[in-house]
Amino acid sequence: MPDLHQTLQQSESEDLGALVELALDLRNCWNHSTDPLWSKIEPELWALTHNPWVVLQTCSRTRLESLRGDPEFRDQVRERLEKQRHTLKSPAWFQHAHSNPPLNCVAYFSMEFGLSEALPIYSGGLGNVAGDQLKAASDLGVPLVAVGLLYQQGYFRQIIDADGSQRASYPYNDPGQIPVTPVRDKDGEWLRLSVKLPGQKLWLRAWQAQVGQLRLYLIDSNDPANAPAYRGITSELYGGGPELRLTQELVLGISGWRLLRALGIKPEVCHLNEGHAAFAVLERARCLMEDTGQPFENALAISRAGNLFTTHTPVEAGFDRFAPALIKRFLGRYAEEQLHIDLSRLLALGRLHPDQQDEPFNMAYLAIRGSGAINAVSRLHGVVSRRIFQPLFPSWPQAEVPVGHVTNGVHTPTWDSAAADALWTETCGHERWRGTMETVGDDIRRAPDSALWELRTKHRVELVRFVRERLASALASRGVDPKTAESIFDPGTLTLGFARRFATYKRPNLLLHDPQRLVSILTNPQRPVQLVMAGKAHPQDSAGQALVKAWVNFVQRTDVRRHAVFLSDYDLVLAERLVQGADLWINTPRRPWEACGTSGMKVLVNGGLNLSELDGWWAEAYSPQVGWALGNGQEHGDDPGWDAAEAEELYDTLEKKVIPAFYNRDNNGIATEWVTRMRESMSRLTPLFSANRAVREYTEKYYLPAAAAYQERASDEGAYGRSLLQWRQELAEHWASLRFGELRVESSPQKHSLRVEVHLGELSADCVRVQLYADPRDSEPPFLSEMTASDSPEPSKVWRIYSADVPASRPASDYTPRIVPSHCGARIPLEDAHILWRH
């Protein structure tokens, strides 16, 4: 670690040590009370980077000593530090709501974390979700640690060439210039881990970042003891081929769990944010084997109860898959020597058909078979995920495939502007995002029209200023007069924002379907519109790069350049400016390929409105009072005819609804229809689609039950695991002997009474349940009713009679008897997918 850090920590000056503590806490990226300190130390550098740690590292010792002699500065430092320490030590929502919980620690694993541009280890939506959930967990006092990788280059930076082509640049992430510190052992030595890879040992270094109350641990392979190829394992995010991706995921999952163990951290819950981290379920089971002497199957049965798998993938082809030969090469010895299972058993955990020798190893399947719960990231994505994973649960109705959902949310203090923060504080109080937010919606609803319209106007003015400054810099770098940027945009013009990853399924070219019609919308002399575009295409996605080039060329047209811009290198800093300044956020994915999407959520706190496809979060958020929608709520694949129809609908909506709502003003110059939608959007949607709500939902719906289930299974020296495996063995041996006999129905106007004969063979009645099932109607869930057993008249007790009464509101033929597994505490069908229907 840099000498400055150790010098300051060892300094007799409490003020300088306090600056280190403040600079290294990433809470500064959403709590801006310390901003004046960094601006005073190095104004120009602070304006360019907004990275407190870089400011402190770069500042000369002379300057720091000078500041030590400034009583006002010292007082400000002490005051900020005292307030921060008080906030972080104060009980929060979790401590107040759960006085004696079974939960002491959640370990949150993710391939990327989008916390701050000061720590560039993210690419897009997955990282933004992870970062925002960490921040909200800190605000709410949820006991959580996070585990990720420290990339030497991170994700690529985008450069737009003169012809509009995208070029990738990979700047080095110097650990000395990012807010992380080495993790040290009890003797003060840098904590290093080792893991066996084919041919040699891999050494890994551990770093930590402070995120308010929480720690984020990051693993780095750039250790001098490693061979050059192995030092590059954590070189870049989502780069390289399958072998690099596999080794990264091994490091994240297996070494990540070992790191927690080395630190003495014993989580009850392991949260896998996507399948990249699924190897953690194997290492968690191995550690339990080591601690208790349990065999692998028992250890997995016990530990999986404490594992949660969150899937973000909306298409089956999107999951990471690895060739069996690659799994054998990297995990064969691990399976045999440490898990004490053969390779075929390991491969079966990641396959749909375990005996199909050439079937790839699917990381999502491993996560499912190693977890006690699965969730999607929006209500619609839950439906899609149940469809994707149904092959793992053959003969089960799609509605009962065990995938729930927690719709994503964004960390509102990160994304709100200073002006928006002031308005929310005035109407809702300082602590509005740290509790249950019960009154927030009603409180902001009382804001007057004038205050809301003033907020919107101020945001637009600031965005126009930012766009001009950014464009002037880009022009100057190309040798063009930067003063040209002064004619770009107008502070009083309706401003549209569109920024996200450029991929074909997101249809960023939908607005360009009819370029001339778009030009006429932008350049209307009475009611003009201006458009800010941004986004990256993956370096290997040529189709996405072509979409970027098309937009860059479009905004350079002489009739367009004053009304539309494409801002390069979309990152957290640029995203923050856009979601604060845009009046309307546009999103046009193909339904249902946007699992959730969070960019449109970020405009809510700032009073921005949404015009989006009825996909992801907007499918459950939309109503005519809060914004505008595209599509008919159905799936149409990649039909070009439907794309054309929706492009026309998009233009019509802008021309006939959005633009008039913005430009129709009352006598006070306020767009009352627009402001009415702002108020409804801010009131209804901002609390609902916040990370505060999402983290509280994760905690109460998944973390607490998972912790309790894990502790119950781990008690009594693993007795539960043994009983569960014995039960599953009994089902496997005797399920084929089950069958139904005669079904009798007696009906009255009020009810149907059904009696069915069931042949259990040698299977104990305690191992199963007999139910009546009816398919869902409308938006209701499936109908389920338990059937109760009566003594069989047969001396052999082979046949038993099961009966139930059900409502006569549906025909008796709607109800079908079925047999499903049953075991105390088992998750059905997640832990056993047997099912028998009476046909």
Coordinates of C-alpha atoms in Angstrom, one line a residue, residues 18-367:
A18 CA -9.3 11.5 10.1
L19 CA -8.9 12.5 6.5
V20 CA -7.7 9.0 5.6
E21 CA -10.7 7.5 7.4
L22 CA -13.1 9.8 5.5
A23 CA -11.4 9.3 2.2
L24 CA -11.4 5.5 2.3
D25 CA -15.1 5.2 3.2
L26 CA -17.2 5.0 0.0
R27 CA -20.1 6.4 1.9
N28 CA -18.7 9.7 0.5
C29 CA -20.2 8.7 -2.9
W30 CA -23.7 9.1 -1.6
N31 CA -23.3 11.3 1.4
H32 CA -21.7 14.5 0.1
S33 CA -21.1 16.3 3.4
T34 CA -17.3 15.9 3.0
D35 CA -17.2 17.3 -0.5
P36 CA -16.1 20.8 0.6
L37 CA -13.1 19.2 2.3
W38 CA -11.7 17.6 -0.8
S39 CA -12.5 20.7 -2.9
K40 CA -10.5 22.8 -0.5
I41 CA -7.5 20.4 -0.6
E42 CA -7.2 20.1 -4.4
P43 CA -10.0 22.0 -6.2
E44 CA -9.0 21.2 -9.8
L45 CA -8.3 17.5 -9.1
W46 CA -11.5 17.1 -7.1
A47 CA -13.6 18.7 -9.9
L48 CA -12.1 16.2 -12.4
T49 CA -12.2 13.0 -10.4
H50 CA -14.6 13.4 -7.4
N51 CA -12.3 10.7 -5.8
P52 CA -11.3 11.7 -2.3
W53 CA -8.6 9.1 -2.0
V54 CA -6.9 10.3 -5.2
V55 CA -7.1 13.9 -3.9
L56 CA -5.5 12.9 -0.6
Q57 CA -2.9 10.8 -2.3
T58 CA -1.9 13.5 -4.8
C59 CA -1.9 16.4 -2.4
S60 CA 1.6 17.4 -1.3
R61 CA 2.8 17.0 2.3
T62 CA 3.4 20.7 2.3
R63 CA -0.3 21.4 1.5
L64 CA -1.5 19.0 4.1
E65 CA 0.7 20.5 6.7
S66 CA -0.6 23.9 5.8
L67 CA -4.2 22.7 6.2
R68 CA -3.3 21.3 9.6
G69 CA -2.6 24.9 10.6
D70 CA -6.0 26.0 9.6
P71 CA -8.3 25.8 12.7
E72 CA -11.5 26.1 10.6
F73 CA -10.4 23.2 8.4
R74 CA -9.4 21.0 11.4
D75 CA -12.8 21.7 13.0
Q76 CA -14.6 20.8 9.8
V77 CA -12.7 17.5 9.6
R78 CA -13.4 16.6 13.2
E79 CA -17.1 17.5 12.8
R80 CA -17.5 15.4 9.7
L81 CA -15.8 12.4 11.2
E82 CA -17.7 12.6 14.5
K83 CA -21.0 12.8 12.6
Q84 CA -20.1 9.9 10.3
R85 CA -19.0 7.7 13.2
H86 CA -22.2 8.5 15.1
T87 CA -24.3 7.7 12.0
L88 CA -22.5 4.4 11.4
K89 CA -22.8 3.3 15.0
S90 CA -26.4 4.2 15.5
P91 CA -29.0 1.4 15.4
A92 CA -30.8 1.4 12.0
W93 CA -33.9 -0.3 10.6
F94 CA -32.6 -3.8 11.0
Q95 CA -31.7 -3.3 14.7
H96 CA -35.1 -1.8 15.4
A97 CA -37.2 -4.2 13.4
H98 CA -35.4 -7.4 14.5
S99 CA -34.2 -7.4 18.0
N100 CA -33.0 -11.0 18.3
P101 CA -32.7 -12.3 14.7
P102 CA -31.2 -15.7 13.6
L103 CA -29.1 -13.6 11.2
N104 CA -25.6 -12.4 12.1
C105 CA -24.1 -12.2 8.6
V106 CA -25.0 -12.3 4.9
A107 CA -22.1 -12.9 2.4
Y108 CA -23.0 -11.2 -0.9
F109 CA -21.0 -12.5 -3.9
S110 CA -21.0 -10.7 -7.2
M111 CA -18.7 -10.5 -10.2
E112 CA -19.0 -6.7 -10.3
F113 CA -19.9 -3.8 -8.0
G114 CA -20.8 -0.4 -9.2
L115 CA -20.2 1.8 -6.1
S116 CA -18.3 4.7 -7.4
E117 CA -16.2 5.8 -10.3
A118 CA -13.4 5.9 -7.8
L119 CA -13.6 2.0 -7.8
P120 CA -14.2 1.1 -11.5
I121 CA -14.9 -2.7 -11.1
Y122 CA -18.3 -2.7 -12.9
S123 CA -19.7 -2.8 -16.4
G124 CA -23.4 -2.1 -16.1
G125 CA -26.7 -3.2 -14.6
L126 CA -25.5 -6.1 -12.6
G127 CA -22.8 -4.1 -10.9
N128 CA -25.1 -1.1 -10.3
V129 CA -27.7 -3.3 -8.6
A130 CA -24.9 -4.9 -6.4
G131 CA -23.5 -1.5 -5.5
D132 CA -26.8 0.1 -4.7
Q133 CA -27.9 -2.9 -2.6
L134 CA -24.6 -2.6 -0.5
K135 CA -25.3 1.1 0.1
A136 CA -28.9 0.4 1.1
A137 CA -27.8 -2.4 3.4
S138 CA -25.4 0.0 5.1
D139 CA -28.2 2.6 5.5
L140 CA -30.5 0.0 7.0
G141 CA -28.0 -1.7 9.2
V142 CA -28.3 -5.1 7.6
P143 CA -25.3 -7.3 8.7
L144 CA -23.7 -8.0 5.3
V145 CA -20.2 -8.4 3.9
A146 CA -19.5 -8.5 0.1
V147 CA -17.0 -10.4 -1.9
G148 CA -15.8 -9.6 -5.4
L149 CA -12.7 -9.3 -7.6
L150 CA -10.3 -6.4 -7.9
Y151 CA -9.7 -6.1 -11.7
Q152 CA -6.4 -4.6 -12.9
Q153 CA -8.2 -3.0 -15.8
G154 CA -11.9 -3.3 -15.1
Y155 CA -14.3 -2.9 -17.9
F156 CA -13.2 -1.0 -21.0
R157 CA -13.4 2.7 -21.5
Q158 CA -15.1 3.9 -24.7
I159 CA -13.4 6.1 -27.3
I160 CA -15.3 7.3 -30.4
D161 CA -13.2 7.8 -33.5
A162 CA -13.8 10.5 -36.1
D163 CA -15.8 8.1 -38.3
G164 CA -18.1 7.2 -35.4
S165 CA -16.5 3.8 -34.6
Q166 CA -16.1 2.7 -31.0
R167 CA -12.6 1.9 -29.8
A168 CA -11.9 0.2 -26.4
S169 CA -9.2 1.4 -24.0
Y170 CA -8.2 -0.4 -20.8
P171 CA -6.6 2.0 -18.3
Y172 CA -4.8 0.3 -15.3
N173 CA -6.5 0.3 -11.9
D174 CA -3.6 1.2 -9.7
P175 CA -4.5 -0.1 -6.2
G176 CA -2.7 2.9 -4.8
Q177 CA -5.1 5.3 -6.5
I178 CA -8.4 3.6 -5.6
P179 CA -10.0 3.5 -2.1
V180 CA -9.0 0.0 -1.0
T181 CA -6.5 -1.2 1.6
P182 CA -4.8 -4.6 2.0
V183 CA -6.4 -7.2 4.2
R184 CA -3.9 -8.1 6.9
D185 CA -3.7 -11.1 9.2
K186 CA -3.3 -11.0 13.0
D187 CA 0.5 -10.5 12.6
G188 CA 0.0 -7.5 10.3
E189 CA 1.1 -9.4 7.2
W190 CA -0.8 -9.1 3.9
L191 CA -3.4 -11.8 3.8
R192 CA -2.7 -14.2 0.9
L193 CA -4.7 -17.2 -0.2
S194 CA -3.7 -20.1 -2.4
V195 CA -5.7 -22.3 -4.7
K196 CA -4.6 -25.2 -6.8
L197 CA -4.9 -24.8 -10.6
P198 CA -3.6 -27.2 -13.2
G199 CA 0.1 -27.4 -13.0
Q200 CA 0.7 -25.0 -10.2
K201 CA -0.5 -23.0 -7.2
L202 CA -2.3 -19.7 -7.6
W203 CA -1.6 -17.0 -5.0
L204 CA -4.3 -14.4 -4.3
R205 CA -4.1 -11.1 -2.5
A206 CA -7.1 -9.7 -0.5
W207 CA -8.2 -6.1 -0.4
Q208 CA -11.0 -4.3 1.4
A209 CA -13.2 -1.3 0.7
Q210 CA -15.3 0.4 3.4
V211 CA -18.9 1.0 2.3
G212 CA -20.4 2.8 5.2
Q213 CA -21.1 0.1 7.8
L214 CA -20.1 -2.7 5.5
R215 CA -16.9 -4.2 4.1
L216 CA -16.4 -5.2 0.5
Y217 CA -13.6 -7.8 0.1
L218 CA -11.8 -8.0 -3.2
I219 CA -9.5 -10.7 -4.5
D220 CA -6.6 -10.0 -6.8
S221 CA -4.4 -12.5 -8.7
N222 CA -1.7 -9.9 -9.5
D223 CA 0.7 -11.5 -7.0
P224 CA 4.4 -11.5 -7.9
A225 CA 4.6 -15.2 -7.0
N226 CA 2.3 -16.1 -9.8
A227 CA 3.3 -16.9 -13.4
P228 CA 2.4 -14.0 -15.8
A229 CA -0.6 -15.8 -17.2
Y230 CA -2.0 -16.4 -13.7
R231 CA -1.3 -12.8 -12.6
G232 CA -3.8 -11.8 -15.4
I233 CA -6.7 -13.9 -14.1
T234 CA -8.2 -10.7 -12.6
S235 CA -7.0 -8.6 -15.4
E236 CA -10.4 -7.4 -16.8
L237 CA -14.1 -7.8 -16.3
Y238 CA -15.9 -10.1 -18.8
G239 CA -12.8 -10.4 -21.0
G240 CA -11.0 -13.3 -22.5
G241 CA -12.3 -16.7 -23.4
P242 CA -14.0 -19.6 -21.4
E243 CA -10.8 -20.6 -19.5
L244 CA -10.3 -17.1 -18.1
R245 CA -14.0 -16.8 -17.2
L246 CA -13.9 -20.1 -15.5
T247 CA -10.8 -19.3 -13.5
Q248 CA -12.3 -15.9 -12.5
E249 CA -15.4 -17.7 -11.2
L250 CA -13.4 -20.3 -9.3
V251 CA -11.5 -17.4 -7.6
L252 CA -14.7 -15.6 -6.8
G253 CA -16.6 -18.5 -5.4
I254 CA -14.1 -20.9 -3.9
S255 CA -11.4 -18.4 -2.8
G256 CA -14.0 -15.9 -1.8
W257 CA -15.5 -18.3 0.7
R258 CA -12.0 -19.2 1.9
L259 CA -11.3 -15.6 2.5
L260 CA -14.3 -15.2 4.7
R261 CA -13.2 -18.3 6.6
A262 CA -9.7 -17.0 7.0
L263 CA -11.1 -13.8 8.5
G264 CA -13.2 -15.7 11.0
I265 CA -16.5 -14.6 9.3
K266 CA -19.2 -17.2 9.5
P267 CA -22.2 -16.2 7.4
E268 CA -25.5 -17.9 7.8
V269 CA -26.6 -16.7 4.4
C270 CA -24.7 -16.7 1.1
H271 CA -26.3 -14.5 -1.5
L272 CA -25.2 -15.4 -5.1
N273 CA -25.8 -12.3 -7.3
E274 CA -26.0 -14.3 -10.6
G275 CA -24.5 -17.7 -11.3
H276 CA -20.9 -16.4 -11.7
A277 CA -20.4 -17.1 -7.9
A278 CA -22.0 -20.5 -7.8
F279 CA -18.8 -22.3 -6.9
A280 CA -19.2 -20.8 -3.5
V281 CA -21.9 -23.4 -2.8
L282 CA -19.3 -26.2 -3.3
E283 CA -16.7 -24.5 -1.0
R284 CA -19.3 -23.8 1.6
A285 CA -20.2 -27.5 1.6
R286 CA -16.5 -28.5 1.7
C287 CA -15.9 -26.3 4.7
L288 CA -18.9 -27.9 6.5
M289 CA -17.4 -31.3 5.6
E290 CA -14.1 -30.3 7.2
D291 CA -15.8 -29.0 10.3
T292 CA -18.2 -31.8 11.0
G293 CA -17.0 -34.9 9.2
Q294 CA -20.2 -35.0 7.1
P295 CA -20.0 -36.4 3.6
F296 CA -20.6 -34.1 0.7
E297 CA -24.2 -34.9 0.1
N298 CA -25.1 -34.3 3.7
A299 CA -23.1 -31.1 3.8
L300 CA -24.7 -29.8 0.7
A301 CA -28.2 -30.7 2.0
I302 CA -27.4 -28.7 5.2
S303 CA -25.6 -25.7 3.7
R304 CA -27.9 -25.1 0.7
A305 CA -30.7 -24.0 3.1
G306 CA -28.6 -20.8 3.7
N307 CA -27.9 -20.1 0.0
L308 CA -29.9 -17.7 -2.1
F309 CA -29.5 -17.5 -5.9
T310 CA -30.6 -14.3 -7.7
T311 CA -30.8 -14.7 -11.4
H312 CA -30.7 -11.7 -13.7
T313 CA -30.7 -13.5 -17.0
P314 CA -33.8 -13.3 -19.2
V315 CA -32.7 -15.8 -21.9
E316 CA -31.6 -19.4 -21.4
A317 CA -28.6 -18.9 -23.7
G318 CA -27.3 -16.1 -21.3
F319 CA -26.0 -18.4 -18.6
D320 CA -22.3 -19.2 -18.3
R321 CA -21.5 -22.7 -19.6
F322 CA -18.3 -24.6 -19.6
A323 CA -17.1 -27.7 -21.6
P324 CA -16.9 -30.9 -19.5
A325 CA -13.2 -31.2 -20.3
L326 CA -12.6 -27.7 -18.9
I327 CA -14.4 -28.6 -15.7
K328 CA -12.4 -31.8 -15.4
R329 CA -9.2 -30.0 -15.9
F330 CA -9.8 -27.3 -13.3
L331 CA -12.1 -29.1 -10.8
G332 CA -11.4 -32.8 -11.2
R333 CA -8.9 -33.0 -8.4
Y334 CA -11.0 -30.6 -6.2
A335 CA -14.0 -32.9 -6.6
E336 CA -12.1 -36.1 -5.8
E337 CA -9.6 -34.9 -3.2
Q338 CA -11.6 -32.2 -1.3
L339 CA -15.3 -32.9 -1.9
H340 CA -14.6 -36.7 -2.1
I341 CA -17.0 -37.2 -5.0
D342 CA -16.3 -38.3 -8.5
L343 CA -16.3 -35.9 -11.4
S344 CA -19.6 -37.3 -12.8
R345 CA -21.4 -36.2 -9.6
L346 CA -19.9 -32.7 -9.9
L347 CA -20.9 -32.5 -13.5
A348 CA -24.4 -33.6 -12.7
L349 CA -24.9 -30.6 -10.5
G350 CA -24.5 -28.4 -13.6
R351 CA -26.4 -30.4 -16.1
L352 CA -30.0 -30.9 -17.2
H353 CA -29.3 -34.5 -18.2
P354 CA -26.6 -35.8 -15.9
D355 CA -25.7 -38.8 -18.0
Q356 CA -25.3 -36.8 -21.3
Q357 CA -21.5 -36.8 -21.5
D358 CA -21.1 -33.9 -23.9
E359 CA -23.6 -31.6 -22.1
P360 CA -21.9 -28.4 -20.9
F361 CA -21.7 -27.4 -17.2
N362 CA -24.3 -24.7 -16.5
M363 CA -23.5 -22.3 -13.7
A364 CA -27.1 -21.4 -13.1
Y365 CA -28.0 -25.1 -12.6
L366 CA -25.2 -25.4 -10.1
A367 CA -26.6 -22.4 -8.2

